[in-house]
Amino acid sequence: MELQNNRDAKYAEAKRKVKELRGFYIHLFVYIIVNLFIISRNVQQGDNLADIDNYWTAIFWGIGVVGHAMRVFVPNFILGKDWEDRKTRELMDKYK
């Protein structure tokens, strides 16, 4: 019975991870397509390709994409599960 519960837990964790990866890849795909469209439309309307104004959306949205990647690929980078456990123990010790 315990072996089955362990398998179920591993399966649920793997399924959650696949869902996170899928969400990131969709986000990245939409980011690339939309920004290519915006930049190409601006260039077609006469803007210079080297003009920084063509890239503000890509820059700020790109920061969001990097944050999403960090959350998916480096989940314990900042305030991860280890931090939660340490902080919980710290607060439990404080309020004894």
CSV table of N, CA and C in Angstrom, one decimal:
chain,number,residue,atom,x,y,z
A,1,MET,N,0.8,-1.2,0.0
A,1,MET,CA,0.0,0.0,0.0
A,1,MET,C,0.9,1.3,0.0
A,2,GLU,N,1.9,1.3,0.8
A,2,GLU,CA,2.8,2.4,0.9
A,2,GLU,C,3.5,2.6,-0.4
A,3,LEU,N,3.9,1.5,-1.1
A,3,LEU,CA,4.6,1.6,-2.4
A,3,LEU,C,3.6,2.3,-3.4
A,4,GLN,N,2.4,1.9,-3.4
A,4,GLN,CA,1.4,2.5,-4.3
A,4,GLN,C,1.2,4.0,-4.0
A,5,ASN,N,1.2,4.4,-2.7
A,5,ASN,CA,1.1,5.8,-2.4
A,5,ASN,C,2.3,6.6,-2.9
A,6,ASN,N,3.5,6.0,-2.7
A,6,ASN,CA,4.7,6.6,-3.2
A,6,ASN,C,4.7,6.8,-4.7
A,7,ARG,N,4.2,5.8,-5.4
A,7,ARG,CA,4.1,6.0,-6.9
A,7,ARG,C,3.1,7.0,-7.3
A,8,ASP,N,2.0,7.1,-6.6
A,8,ASP,CA,1.0,8.1,-6.8
A,8,ASP,C,1.5,9.5,-6.6
A,9,ALA,N,2.3,9.6,-5.5
A,9,ALA,CA,2.9,10.9,-5.2
A,9,ALA,C,3.9,11.4,-6.3
A,10,LYS,N,4.7,10.4,-6.7
A,10,LYS,CA,5.7,10.7,-7.7
A,10,LYS,C,5.0,11.1,-9.0
A,11,TYR,N,3.9,10.3,-9.4
A,11,TYR,CA,3.2,10.6,-10.6
A,11,TYR,C,2.6,12.0,-10.5
A,12,ALA,N,2.0,12.3,-9.4
A,12,ALA,CA,1.3,13.7,-9.3
A,12,ALA,C,2.4,14.8,-9.4
A,13,GLU,N,3.6,14.6,-8.8
A,13,GLU,CA,4.6,15.6,-8.9
A,13,GLU,C,5.1,15.7,-10.3
A,14,ALA,N,5.3,14.6,-11.0
A,14,ALA,CA,5.7,14.6,-12.4
A,14,ALA,C,4.7,15.3,-13.3
A,15,LYS,N,3.5,15.0,-13.0
A,15,LYS,CA,2.4,15.6,-13.8
A,15,LYS,C,2.4,17.1,-13.6
A,16,ARG,N,2.6,17.6,-12.3
A,16,ARG,CA,2.6,19.0,-12.0
A,16,ARG,C,3.8,19.7,-12.7
A,17,LYS,N,4.9,19.0,-12.7
A,17,LYS,CA,6.1,19.6,-13.4
A,17,LYS,C,5.9,19.7,-14.9
A,18,VAL,N,5.3,18.7,-15.5
A,18,VAL,CA,5.0,18.7,-16.9
A,18,VAL,C,4.1,19.9,-17.2
A,19,LYS,N,3.1,20.1,-16.4
A,19,LYS,CA,2.2,21.2,-16.6
A,19,LYS,C,2.9,22.6,-16.5
A,20,GLU,N,3.8,22.7,-15.5
A,20,GLU,CA,4.6,23.9,-15.4
A,20,GLU,C,5.5,24.1,-16.7
A,21,LEU,N,6.1,23.1,-17.1
A,21,LEU,CA,7.0,23.2,-18.3
A,21,LEU,C,6.2,23.6,-19.5
A,22,ARG,N,5.0,23.0,-19.7
A,22,ARG,CA,4.1,23.3,-20.8
A,22,ARG,C,3.7,24.7,-20.8
A,23,GLY,N,3.4,25.2,-19.6
A,23,GLY,CA,3.0,26.6,-19.4
A,23,GLY,C,4.1,27.6,-19.8
A,24,PHE,N,5.3,27.2,-19.4
A,24,PHE,CA,6.5,28.1,-19.8
A,24,PHE,C,6.7,28.1,-21.3
A,25,TYR,N,6.7,26.9,-21.9
A,25,TYR,CA,6.9,26.8,-23.3
A,25,TYR,C,5.9,27.6,-24.1
A,26,ILE,N,4.6,27.5,-23.7
A,26,ILE,CA,3.6,28.3,-24.4
A,26,ILE,C,3.8,29.8,-24.2
A,27,HIS,N,4.2,30.2,-23.0
A,27,HIS,CA,4.5,31.6,-22.7
A,27,HIS,C,5.7,32.1,-23.6
A,28,LEU,N,6.7,31.3,-23.7
A,28,LEU,CA,7.9,31.6,-24.5
A,28,LEU,C,7.5,31.7,-26.0
A,29,PHE,N,6.7,30.8,-26.5
A,29,PHE,CA,6.3,30.8,-27.9
A,29,PHE,C,5.5,32.0,-28.2
A,30,VAL,N,4.5,32.3,-27.3
A,30,VAL,CA,3.7,33.5,-27.6
A,30,VAL,C,4.5,34.8,-27.5
A,31,TYR,N,5.5,34.8,-26.6
A,31,TYR,CA,6.4,36.0,-26.5
A,31,TYR,C,7.2,36.2,-27.8
A,32,ILE,N,7.7,35.1,-28.4
A,32,ILE,CA,8.5,35.2,-29.6
A,32,ILE,C,7.6,35.7,-30.8
A,33,ILE,N,6.4,35.0,-30.9
A,33,ILE,CA,5.6,35.3,-32.1
A,33,ILE,C,5.0,36.8,-32.0
A,34,VAL,N,4.6,37.2,-30.8
A,34,VAL,CA,4.0,38.6,-30.7
A,34,VAL,C,5.1,39.6,-30.9
A,35,ASN,N,6.3,39.4,-30.3
A,35,ASN,CA,7.3,40.4,-30.5
A,35,ASN,C,7.9,40.5,-31.9
A,36,LEU,N,8.0,39.3,-32.5
A,36,LEU,CA,8.3,39.4,-34.0
A,36,LEU,C,7.3,40.1,-34.8
A,37,PHE,N,6.0,39.9,-34.5
A,37,PHE,CA,5.0,40.7,-35.2
A,37,PHE,C,5.1,42.2,-34.9
A,38,ILE,N,5.3,42.6,-33.7
A,38,ILE,CA,5.4,44.0,-33.3
A,38,ILE,C,6.6,44.6,-34.0
A,39,ILE,N,7.7,44.0,-33.9
A,39,ILE,CA,8.9,44.6,-34.5
A,39,ILE,C,8.8,44.6,-36.0
A,40,SER,N,8.3,43.6,-36.7
A,40,SER,CA,8.2,43.6,-38.1
A,40,SER,C,7.1,44.6,-38.6
A,41,ARG,N,6.0,44.8,-37.8
A,41,ARG,CA,5.0,45.8,-38.2
A,41,ARG,C,5.6,47.2,-38.1
A,42,ASN,N,6.4,47.5,-37.0
A,42,ASN,CA,7.0,48.8,-36.9
A,42,ASN,C,8.0,49.1,-38.0
A,43,VAL,N,8.8,48.1,-38.4
A,43,VAL,CA,9.8,48.2,-39.5
A,43,VAL,C,9.0,48.5,-40.8
A,44,GLN,N,7.9,47.8,-41.0
A,44,GLN,CA,7.2,48.0,-42.2
A,44,GLN,C,6.5,49.4,-42.3
A,45,GLN,N,6.3,49.9,-41.1
A,45,GLN,CA,5.7,51.3,-41.1
A,45,GLN,C,6.8,52.4,-41.1
A,46,GLY,N,8.0,52.0,-41.3
A,46,GLY,CA,9.1,53.0,-41.6
A,46,GLY,C,10.0,53.2,-40.4
A,47,ASP,N,9.8,52.5,-39.3
A,47,ASP,CA,10.8,52.6,-38.2
A,47,ASP,C,12.1,51.9,-38.6
A,48,ASN,N,13.2,52.4,-38.0
A,48,ASN,CA,14.5,51.8,-38.2
A,48,ASN,C,14.6,50.6,-37.3
A,49,LEU,N,15.1,49.5,-37.8
A,49,LEU,CA,15.3,48.2,-37.0
A,49,LEU,C,16.1,48.4,-35.8
A,50,ALA,N,17.1,49.4,-35.8
A,50,ALA,CA,18.0,49.6,-34.7
A,50,ALA,C,17.3,50.5,-33.6
A,51,ASP,N,16.1,51.1,-33.9
A,51,ASP,CA,15.5,52.0,-32.9
A,51,ASP,C,15.1,51.2,-31.7
A,52,ILE,N,15.5,51.7,-30.5
A,52,ILE,CA,15.2,51.0,-29.2
A,52,ILE,C,13.7,51.0,-29.0
A,53,ASP,N,12.9,52.0,-29.5
A,53,ASP,CA,11.5,52.0,-29.3
A,53,ASP,C,10.8,50.7,-29.8
A,54,ASN,N,11.4,50.0,-30.8
A,54,ASN,CA,10.8,48.8,-31.3
A,54,ASN,C,10.9,47.6,-30.3
A,55,TYR,N,11.7,47.8,-29.3
A,55,TYR,CA,12.0,46.7,-28.4
A,55,TYR,C,11.5,46.8,-27.0
A,56,TRP,N,10.9,47.8,-26.6
A,56,TRP,CA,10.4,48.0,-25.2
A,56,TRP,C,9.5,46.9,-24.7
A,57,THR,N,8.6,46.5,-25.6
A,57,THR,CA,7.7,45.4,-25.2
A,57,THR,C,8.5,44.1,-25.0
A,58,ALA,N,9.4,43.8,-25.9
A,58,ALA,CA,10.2,42.6,-25.8
A,58,ALA,C,11.1,42.7,-24.6
A,59,ILE,N,11.6,43.8,-24.2
A,59,ILE,CA,12.5,43.9,-23.0
A,59,ILE,C,11.7,43.7,-21.8
A,60,PHE,N,10.6,44.4,-21.6
A,60,PHE,CA,9.9,44.2,-20.3
A,60,PHE,C,9.2,42.9,-20.2
A,61,TRP,N,8.6,42.4,-21.3
A,61,TRP,CA,7.9,41.1,-21.3
A,61,TRP,C,9.0,40.1,-21.1
A,62,GLY,N,10.2,40.3,-21.7
A,62,GLY,CA,11.3,39.4,-21.5
A,62,GLY,C,11.7,39.2,-20.1
A,63,ILE,N,11.6,40.3,-19.3
A,63,ILE,CA,11.9,40.1,-17.9
A,63,ILE,C,10.9,39.2,-17.2
A,64,GLY,N,9.7,39.3,-17.6
A,64,GLY,CA,8.7,38.3,-17.1
A,64,GLY,C,8.9,36.9,-17.6
A,65,VAL,N,9.4,36.7,-18.8
A,65,VAL,CA,9.7,35.4,-19.3
A,65,VAL,C,10.9,34.8,-18.5
A,66,VAL,N,11.9,35.6,-18.2
A,66,VAL,CA,13.0,35.1,-17.4
A,66,VAL,C,12.5,34.8,-16.0
A,67,GLY,N,11.7,35.6,-15.4
A,67,GLY,CA,11.1,35.2,-14.1
A,67,GLY,C,10.4,33.9,-14.1
A,68,HIS,N,9.6,33.7,-15.2
A,68,HIS,CA,8.8,32.5,-15.3
A,68,HIS,C,9.8,31.3,-15.5
A,69,ALA,N,10.8,31.5,-16.2
A,69,ALA,CA,11.8,30.4,-16.4
A,69,ALA,C,12.5,30.1,-15.1
A,70,MET,N,12.8,31.1,-14.3
A,70,MET,CA,13.5,30.9,-13.0
A,70,MET,C,12.5,30.1,-12.1
A,71,ARG,N,11.3,30.4,-12.1
A,71,ARG,CA,10.3,29.7,-11.3
A,71,ARG,C,10.2,28.2,-11.7
A,72,VAL,N,10.2,28.0,-13.0
A,72,VAL,CA,10.1,26.6,-13.5
A,72,VAL,C,11.4,25.8,-13.4
A,73,PHE,N,12.5,26.4,-13.8
A,73,PHE,CA,13.7,25.6,-13.9
A,73,PHE,C,14.6,25.7,-12.6
A,74,VAL,N,14.4,26.7,-11.8
A,74,VAL,CA,15.2,26.9,-10.6
A,74,VAL,C,14.3,27.3,-9.5
A,75,PRO,N,13.4,26.3,-9.1
A,75,PRO,CA,12.3,26.7,-8.2
A,75,PRO,C,12.7,27.1,-6.8
A,76,ASN,N,13.9,26.7,-6.3
A,76,ASN,CA,14.3,27.1,-5.0
A,76,ASN,C,15.3,28.2,-5.0
A,77,PHE,N,15.4,29.0,-6.0
A,77,PHE,CA,16.4,30.1,-6.2
A,77,PHE,C,16.1,31.1,-5.1
A,78,ILE,N,14.9,31.6,-5.0
A,78,ILE,CA,14.6,32.7,-4.0
A,78,ILE,C,13.3,32.2,-3.3
A,79,LEU,N,13.3,32.2,-2.0
A,79,LEU,CA,12.1,31.9,-1.2
A,79,LEU,C,11.5,30.6,-1.7
A,80,GLY,N,12.3,29.5,-1.8
A,80,GLY,CA,11.8,28.2,-2.2
A,80,GLY,C,11.3,27.4,-1.0
A,81,LYS,N,11.1,26.2,-1.3
A,81,LYS,CA,10.6,25.3,-0.2
A,81,LYS,C,11.5,25.2,1.0
A,82,ASP,N,12.8,25.2,0.8
A,82,ASP,CA,13.7,25.1,1.9
A,82,ASP,C,13.6,26.4,2.8
A,83,TRP,N,13.4,27.5,2.1
A,83,TRP,CA,13.2,28.7,2.9
A,83,TRP,C,12.0,28.7,3.7
A,84,GLU,N,10.9,28.2,3.1
A,84,GLU,CA,9.6,28.0,3.9
A,84,GLU,C,9.8,27.1,5.1
A,85,ASP,N,10.4,26.0,4.9
A,85,ASP,CA,10.6,25.1,6.0
A,85,ASP,C,11.5,25.7,7.1
A,86,ARG,N,12.6,26.4,6.8
A,86,ARG,CA,13.4,27.1,7.8
A,86,ARG,C,12.7,28.2,8.5
A,87,LYS,N,11.9,29.0,7.8
A,87,LYS,CA,11.2,30.1,8.4
A,87,LYS,C,10.1,29.5,9.3
A,88,THR,N,9.4,28.5,8.9
A,88,THR,CA,8.4,27.9,9.8
A,88,THR,C,9.0,27.4,11.1
A,89,ARG,N,10.2,26.7,11.0
A,89,ARG,CA,10.8,26.2,12.2
A,89,ARG,C,11.3,27.3,13.1
A,90,GLU,N,11.8,28.4,12.4
A,90,GLU,CA,12.2,29.6,13.2
A,90,GLU,C,11.1,30.2,13.9
A,91,LEU,N,10.0,30.4,13.3
A,91,LEU,CA,8.8,31.0,13.9
A,91,LEU,C,8.2,30.1,15.0
A,92,MET,N,8.2,28.8,14.8
A,92,MET,CA,7.8,27.8,15.8
A,92,MET,C,8.6,27.9,17.0
A,93,ASP,N,9.9,28.0,16.8
A,93,ASP,CA,10.9,28.1,18.0
A,93,ASP,C,10.7,29.4,18.7
A,94,LYS,N,10.4,30.5,18.0
A,94,LYS,CA,10.2,31.8,18.6
A,94,LYS,C,9.0,31.8,19.5
A,95,TYR,N,7.9,31.2,19.1
A,95,TYR,CA,6.7,31.2,19.8
A,95,TYR,C,6.4,30.1,20.8
A,96,LYS,N,7.5,29.4,21.2
A,96,LYS,CA,7.4,28.3,22.1
A,96,LYS,C,7.1,28.8,23.5
